CSV table of C-alpha atoms in Angstrom, one decimal:
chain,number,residue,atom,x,y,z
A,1,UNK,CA,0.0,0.0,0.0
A,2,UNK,CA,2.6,2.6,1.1
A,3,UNK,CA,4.3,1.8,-2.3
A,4,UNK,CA,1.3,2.2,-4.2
A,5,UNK,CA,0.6,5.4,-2.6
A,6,UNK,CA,4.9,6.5,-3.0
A,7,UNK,CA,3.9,5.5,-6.5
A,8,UNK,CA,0.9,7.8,-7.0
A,9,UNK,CA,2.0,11.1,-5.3
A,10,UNK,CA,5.7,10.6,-7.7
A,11,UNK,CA,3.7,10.3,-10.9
A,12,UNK,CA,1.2,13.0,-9.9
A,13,UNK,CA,4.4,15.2,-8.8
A,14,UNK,CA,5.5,14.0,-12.4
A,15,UNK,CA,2.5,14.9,-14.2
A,16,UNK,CA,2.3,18.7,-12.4
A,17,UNK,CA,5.7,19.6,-13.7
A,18,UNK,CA,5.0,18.7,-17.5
A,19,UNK,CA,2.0,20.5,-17.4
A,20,UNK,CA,3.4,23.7,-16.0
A,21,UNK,CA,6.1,22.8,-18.8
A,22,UNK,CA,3.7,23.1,-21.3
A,23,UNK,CA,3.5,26.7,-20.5
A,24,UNK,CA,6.9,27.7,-20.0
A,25,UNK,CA,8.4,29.6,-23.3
A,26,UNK,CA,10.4,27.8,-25.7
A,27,UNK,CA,14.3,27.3,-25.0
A,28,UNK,CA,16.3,29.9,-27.4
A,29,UNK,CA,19.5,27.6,-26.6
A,30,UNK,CA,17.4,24.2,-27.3
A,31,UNK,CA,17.6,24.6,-31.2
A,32,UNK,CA,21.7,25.4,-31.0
A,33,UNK,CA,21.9,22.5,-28.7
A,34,UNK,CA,20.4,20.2,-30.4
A,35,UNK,CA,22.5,20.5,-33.7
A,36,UNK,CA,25.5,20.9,-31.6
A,37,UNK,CA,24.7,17.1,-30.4
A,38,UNK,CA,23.5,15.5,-33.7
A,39,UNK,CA,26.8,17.1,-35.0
A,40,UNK,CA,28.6,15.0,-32.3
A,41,UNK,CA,27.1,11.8,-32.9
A,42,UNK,CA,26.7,12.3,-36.5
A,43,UNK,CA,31.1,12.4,-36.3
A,44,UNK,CA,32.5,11.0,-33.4
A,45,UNK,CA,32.1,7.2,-32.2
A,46,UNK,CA,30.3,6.3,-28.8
A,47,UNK,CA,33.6,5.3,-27.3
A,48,UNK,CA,35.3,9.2,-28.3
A,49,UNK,CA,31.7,9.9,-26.9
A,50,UNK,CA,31.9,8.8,-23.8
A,51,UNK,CA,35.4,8.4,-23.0
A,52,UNK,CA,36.6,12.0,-24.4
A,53,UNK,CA,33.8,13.9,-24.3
A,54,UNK,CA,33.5,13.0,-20.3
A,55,UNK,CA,37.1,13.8,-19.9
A,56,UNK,CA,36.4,17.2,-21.6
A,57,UNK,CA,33.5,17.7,-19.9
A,58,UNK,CA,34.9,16.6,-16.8
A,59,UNK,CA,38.3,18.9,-17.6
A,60,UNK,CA,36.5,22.4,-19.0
A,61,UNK,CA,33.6,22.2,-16.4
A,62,UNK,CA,36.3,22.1,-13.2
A,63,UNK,CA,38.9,24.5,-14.2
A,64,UNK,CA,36.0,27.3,-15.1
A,65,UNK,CA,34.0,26.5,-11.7
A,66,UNK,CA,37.6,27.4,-10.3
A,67,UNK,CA,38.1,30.8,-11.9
A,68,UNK,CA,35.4,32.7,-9.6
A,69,UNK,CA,36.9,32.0,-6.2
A,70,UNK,CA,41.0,32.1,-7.9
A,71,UNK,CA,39.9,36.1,-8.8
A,72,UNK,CA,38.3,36.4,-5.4
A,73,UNK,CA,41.9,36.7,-3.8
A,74,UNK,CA,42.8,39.5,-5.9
A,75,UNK,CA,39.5,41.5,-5.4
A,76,UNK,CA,39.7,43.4,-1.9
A,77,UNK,CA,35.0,43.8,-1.5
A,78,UNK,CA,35.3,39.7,-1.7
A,79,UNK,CA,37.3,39.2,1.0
A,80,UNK,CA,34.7,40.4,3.7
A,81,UNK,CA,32.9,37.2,2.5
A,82,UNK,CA,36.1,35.0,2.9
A,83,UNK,CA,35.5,32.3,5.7
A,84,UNK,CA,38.7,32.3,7.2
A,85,UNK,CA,40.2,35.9,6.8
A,86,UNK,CA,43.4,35.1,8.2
A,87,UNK,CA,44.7,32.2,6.2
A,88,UNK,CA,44.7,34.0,3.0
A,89,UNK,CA,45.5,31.7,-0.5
A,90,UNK,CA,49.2,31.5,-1.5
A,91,UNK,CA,51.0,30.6,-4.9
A,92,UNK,CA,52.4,27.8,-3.3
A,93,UNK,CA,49.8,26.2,-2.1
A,94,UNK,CA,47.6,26.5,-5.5
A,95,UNK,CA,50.8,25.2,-7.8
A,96,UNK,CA,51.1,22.2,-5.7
A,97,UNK,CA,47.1,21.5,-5.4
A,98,UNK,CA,46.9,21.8,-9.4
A,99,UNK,CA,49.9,19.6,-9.7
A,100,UNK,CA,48.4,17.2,-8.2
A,101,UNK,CA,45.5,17.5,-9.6
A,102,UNK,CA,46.5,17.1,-12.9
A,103,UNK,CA,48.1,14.0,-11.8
A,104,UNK,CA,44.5,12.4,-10.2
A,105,UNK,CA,42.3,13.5,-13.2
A,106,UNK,CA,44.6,11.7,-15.6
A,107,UNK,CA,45.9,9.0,-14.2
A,108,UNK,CA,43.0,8.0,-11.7
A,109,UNK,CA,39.8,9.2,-12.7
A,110,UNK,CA,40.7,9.0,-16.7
A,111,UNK,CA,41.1,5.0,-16.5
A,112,UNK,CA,38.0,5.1,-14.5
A,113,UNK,CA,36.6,7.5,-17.7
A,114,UNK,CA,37.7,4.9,-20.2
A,115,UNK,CA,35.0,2.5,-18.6
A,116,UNK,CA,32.0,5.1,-19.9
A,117,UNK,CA,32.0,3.6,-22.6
A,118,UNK,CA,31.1,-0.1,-21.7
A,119,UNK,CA,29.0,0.7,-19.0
A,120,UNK,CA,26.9,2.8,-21.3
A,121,UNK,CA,26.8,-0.5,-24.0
A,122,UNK,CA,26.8,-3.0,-20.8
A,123,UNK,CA,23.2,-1.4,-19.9
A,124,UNK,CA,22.3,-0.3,-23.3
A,125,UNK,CA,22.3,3.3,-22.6
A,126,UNK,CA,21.2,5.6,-25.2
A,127,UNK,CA,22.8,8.3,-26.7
A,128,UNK,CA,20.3,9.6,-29.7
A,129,UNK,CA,18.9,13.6,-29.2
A,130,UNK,CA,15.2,11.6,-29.5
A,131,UNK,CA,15.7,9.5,-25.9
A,132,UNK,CA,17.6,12.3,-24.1
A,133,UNK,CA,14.9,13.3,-21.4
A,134,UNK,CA,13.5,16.4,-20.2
A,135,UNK,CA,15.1,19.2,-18.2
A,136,UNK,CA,13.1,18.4,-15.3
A,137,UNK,CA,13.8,15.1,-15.2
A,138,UNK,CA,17.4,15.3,-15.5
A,139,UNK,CA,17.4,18.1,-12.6
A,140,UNK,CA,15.2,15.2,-10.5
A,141,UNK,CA,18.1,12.6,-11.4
A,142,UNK,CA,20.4,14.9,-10.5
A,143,UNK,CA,18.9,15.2,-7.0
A,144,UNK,CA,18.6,11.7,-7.0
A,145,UNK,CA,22.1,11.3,-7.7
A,146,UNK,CA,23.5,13.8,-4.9
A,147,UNK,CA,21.1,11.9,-2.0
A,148,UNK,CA,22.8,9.0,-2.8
A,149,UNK,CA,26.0,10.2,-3.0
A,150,UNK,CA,26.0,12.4,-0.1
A,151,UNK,CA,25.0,9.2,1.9
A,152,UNK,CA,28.1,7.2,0.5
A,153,UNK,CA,30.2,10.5,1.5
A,154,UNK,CA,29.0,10.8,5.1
A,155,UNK,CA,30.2,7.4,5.9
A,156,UNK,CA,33.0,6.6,3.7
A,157,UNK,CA,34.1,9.9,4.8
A,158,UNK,CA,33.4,10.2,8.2
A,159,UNK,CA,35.0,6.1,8.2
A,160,UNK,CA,38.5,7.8,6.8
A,161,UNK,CA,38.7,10.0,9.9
A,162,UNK,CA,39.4,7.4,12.4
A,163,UNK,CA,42.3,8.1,13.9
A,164,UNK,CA,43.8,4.7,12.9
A,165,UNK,CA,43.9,5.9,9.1
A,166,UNK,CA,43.5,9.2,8.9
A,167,UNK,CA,47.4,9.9,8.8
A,168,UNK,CA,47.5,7.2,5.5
A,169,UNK,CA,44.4,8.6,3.2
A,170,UNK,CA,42.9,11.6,4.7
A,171,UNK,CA,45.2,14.0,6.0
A,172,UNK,CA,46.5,14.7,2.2
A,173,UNK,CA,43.0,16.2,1.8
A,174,UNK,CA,43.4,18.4,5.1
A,175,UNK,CA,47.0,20.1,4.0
A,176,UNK,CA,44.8,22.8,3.6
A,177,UNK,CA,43.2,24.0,7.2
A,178,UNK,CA,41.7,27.4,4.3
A,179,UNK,CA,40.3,25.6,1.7
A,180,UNK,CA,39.5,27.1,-1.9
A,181,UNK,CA,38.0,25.6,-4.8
A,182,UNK,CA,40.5,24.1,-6.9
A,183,UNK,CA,41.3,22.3,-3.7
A,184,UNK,CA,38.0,20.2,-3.8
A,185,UNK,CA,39.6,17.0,-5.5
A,186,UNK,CA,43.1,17.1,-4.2
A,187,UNK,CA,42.9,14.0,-2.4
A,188,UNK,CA,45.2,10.6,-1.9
A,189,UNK,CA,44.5,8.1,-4.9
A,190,UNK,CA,42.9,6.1,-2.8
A,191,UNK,CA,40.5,8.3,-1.4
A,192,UNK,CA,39.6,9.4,-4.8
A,193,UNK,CA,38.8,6.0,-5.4
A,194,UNK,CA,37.2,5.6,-2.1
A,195,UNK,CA,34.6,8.7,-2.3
A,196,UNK,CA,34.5,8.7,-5.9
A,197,UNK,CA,32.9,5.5,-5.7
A,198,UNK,CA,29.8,7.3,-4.5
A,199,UNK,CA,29.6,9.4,-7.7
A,200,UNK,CA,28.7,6.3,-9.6
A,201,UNK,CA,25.8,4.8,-7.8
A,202,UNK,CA,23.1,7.4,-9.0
A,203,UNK,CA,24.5,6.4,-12.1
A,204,UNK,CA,23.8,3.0,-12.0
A,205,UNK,CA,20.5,3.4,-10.6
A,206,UNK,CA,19.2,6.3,-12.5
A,207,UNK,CA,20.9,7.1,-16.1
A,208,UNK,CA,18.6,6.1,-18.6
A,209,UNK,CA,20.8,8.6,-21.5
A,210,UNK,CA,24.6,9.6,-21.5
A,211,UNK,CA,23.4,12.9,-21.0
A,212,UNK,CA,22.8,12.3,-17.2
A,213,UNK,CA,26.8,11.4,-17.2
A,214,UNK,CA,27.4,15.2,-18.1
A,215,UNK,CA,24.6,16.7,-16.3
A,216,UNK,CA,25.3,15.0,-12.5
A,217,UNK,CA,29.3,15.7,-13.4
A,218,UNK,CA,28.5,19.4,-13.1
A,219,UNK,CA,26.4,19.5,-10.9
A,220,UNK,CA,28.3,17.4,-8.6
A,221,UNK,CA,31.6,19.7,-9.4
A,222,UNK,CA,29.4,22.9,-9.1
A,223,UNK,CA,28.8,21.3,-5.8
A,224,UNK,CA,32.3,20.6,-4.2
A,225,UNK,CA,33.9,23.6,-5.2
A,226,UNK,CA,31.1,25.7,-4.1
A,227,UNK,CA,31.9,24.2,-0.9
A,228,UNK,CA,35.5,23.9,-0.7
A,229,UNK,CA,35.5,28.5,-2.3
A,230,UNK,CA,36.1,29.4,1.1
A,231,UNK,CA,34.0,31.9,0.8
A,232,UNK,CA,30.4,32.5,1.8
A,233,UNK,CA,29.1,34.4,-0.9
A,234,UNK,CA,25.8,35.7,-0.6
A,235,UNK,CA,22.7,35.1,-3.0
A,236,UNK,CA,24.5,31.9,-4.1
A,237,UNK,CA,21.4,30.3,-6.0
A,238,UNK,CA,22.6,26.8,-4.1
A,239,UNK,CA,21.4,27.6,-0.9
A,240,UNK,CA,18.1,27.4,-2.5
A,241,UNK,CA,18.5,23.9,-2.7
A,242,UNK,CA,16.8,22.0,0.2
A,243,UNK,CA,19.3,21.3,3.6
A,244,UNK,CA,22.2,22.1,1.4
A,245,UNK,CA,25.2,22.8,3.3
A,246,UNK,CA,27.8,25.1,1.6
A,247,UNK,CA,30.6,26.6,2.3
A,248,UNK,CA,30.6,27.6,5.9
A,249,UNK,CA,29.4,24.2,6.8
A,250,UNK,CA,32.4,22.2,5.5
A,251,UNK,CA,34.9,25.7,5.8
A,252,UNK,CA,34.2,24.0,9.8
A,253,UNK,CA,35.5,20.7,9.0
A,254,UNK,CA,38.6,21.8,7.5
A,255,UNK,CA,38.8,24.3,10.2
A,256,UNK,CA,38.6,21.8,13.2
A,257,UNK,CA,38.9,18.4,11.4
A,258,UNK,CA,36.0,16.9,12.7
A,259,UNK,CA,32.2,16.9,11.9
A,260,UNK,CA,30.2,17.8,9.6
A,261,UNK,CA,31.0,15.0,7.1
A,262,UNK,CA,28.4,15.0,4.6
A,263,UNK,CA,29.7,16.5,1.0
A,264,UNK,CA,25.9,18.1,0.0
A,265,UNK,CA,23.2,17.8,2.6
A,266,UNK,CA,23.1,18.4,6.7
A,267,UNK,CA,20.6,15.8,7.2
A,268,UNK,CA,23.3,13.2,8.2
A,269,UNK,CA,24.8,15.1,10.1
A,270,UNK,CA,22.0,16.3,12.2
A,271,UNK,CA,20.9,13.0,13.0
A,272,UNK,CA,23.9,11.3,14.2
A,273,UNK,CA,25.0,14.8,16.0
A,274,UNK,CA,28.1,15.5,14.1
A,275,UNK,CA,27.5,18.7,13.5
A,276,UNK,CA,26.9,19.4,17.0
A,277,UNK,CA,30.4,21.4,17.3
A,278,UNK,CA,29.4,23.7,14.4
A,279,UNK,CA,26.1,24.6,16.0
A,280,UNK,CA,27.9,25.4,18.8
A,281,UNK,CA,30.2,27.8,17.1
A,282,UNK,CA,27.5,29.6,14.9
A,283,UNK,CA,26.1,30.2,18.2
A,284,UNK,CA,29.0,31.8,19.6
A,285,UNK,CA,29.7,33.9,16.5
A,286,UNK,CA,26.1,35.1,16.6
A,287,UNK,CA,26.9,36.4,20.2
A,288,UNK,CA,29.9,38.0,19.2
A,289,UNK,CA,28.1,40.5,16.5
A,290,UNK,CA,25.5,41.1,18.4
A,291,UNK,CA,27.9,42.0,21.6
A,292,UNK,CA,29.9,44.2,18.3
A,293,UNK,CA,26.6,46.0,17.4
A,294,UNK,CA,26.0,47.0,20.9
């Protein structure tokens, strides 16, 4: 019964959106779009497809998510919404984070690219401009897609703080007490491997069109390096989605190293009382300014 009803109010949610669709104005970019992709498939293979095209995706989508919060540092208005104030970015520290970044994209999450391809013919996953679905699916998959992941996160991640190995995986990811975005997958191999792991189970349980490969990769970046800016910007259009965290909340876990595990969400968090540390401090900040405006 209760899946009946689960059934009934998703298809009714389902049937709501395409009708308010229906109403919405036609997509200017749609038409460009769509000959941009029947131009792609029309001269590339499914393997250039899916391994290349996820690399570049993967590659251009990063990097440009990056430049916002790299000019922050050289504009003095941003730095009133920097997190922490006084551990301002160096060169140093961004040469060695994108050296070693260069080295995980290409030689640990590129072989892990090359399997696109067969997991897209494995399941029979279409890539034709007729099966891609429709924007509000896609966004709904996408959701989908961070629930899960940010579940895998919590644990996995909250699993690598032990203090038994920490030292080993972790504490490569924590060089940097001041985070900033291009900082969000400098991580040991391993760990890549470990919490990457969680990026692929929406996958598998929701991608019904390559698109969806491209679609929850930038939204998942958009995500991490959001969170990792180091700055609290305001009027960021992600704190409109539901219990997100952002920046402040994980700024706290690499201020403190501990807490606040979750990559997306603060549900996990709130109900096993790891972000009970964070609360407190918000608290005590909120004192402070109101003491300051007295």
């Amino acid at each position: 019964m209760a899946m009946n009803d689960s059934v009934n109010i998703l298809n009714s949610a389902y049937l709501a959106v395409e009708y308010i669709d229906s109403f919405l104005p036609d997509n200017p970019l749609q038409q460009p779009f769509k000959n941009a992709w029947n131009y792609m498939l029309d001269n590339y293979t499914k393997f250039q497809i899916a391994t290349w095209g996820s690399l570049i995706v993967h590659e251009v989508s990063y990097f440009l998510l990056c430049v916002p919060g790299f000019i922050f540092q050289f504009i003095p208005y941003m730095q009133k919404y920097k997190i922490q104030q006084d551990k301002p970015e160096t060169w140093e520290k961004q040469w060695k984070c994108f050296k070693t970044l260069l080295f995980n994209h290409f030689f640990i999450q590129l072989p892990l690219i090359c399997g696109t391809y067969y997991f897209t013919e494995y399941f029979n996953i279409p890539y034709g401009w007729e099966e891609m679905p429709r924007w509000y699916i896609l966004v709904a998959q996408c959701f989908g897609c961070a629930v899960i992941e940010d579940a895998w996160h919590y644990f996995l991640h909250r699993l690598l703080h032990h203090k038994r190995i920490y030292k080993y995986i972790h504490k490569v990811h924590h060089e940097f007490v001041s985070p900033f975005g291009m900082q969000a997958e400098y991580a040991h191999p391993l760990e890549t491997l470990i919490l990457g792991a969680g990026f692929f189970i929406g996958i598998v349980v929701f991608c019904n069109h390559v698109v969806l490969l491209w679609a929850w990769v930038i939204c998942r970046l958009m995500e991490t390096i959001d969170v990792h800016s180091g700055y609290d910007v305001p009027l960021n259009p992600l704190h409109l989605v539901p219990f997100y965290a952002g920046a402040r909340f994980h700024d706290f876990h690499h201020m403190n190293f501990i807490g606040n595990y979750a990559s997306t969400f603060t549900w996990w968090d709130r109900l096993f009382g790891t972000d009970s540390q964070f609360i407190a401090y918000q608290e005590k900040e909120k004192k402070k300014q109101c003491v300051t405006k007295k």
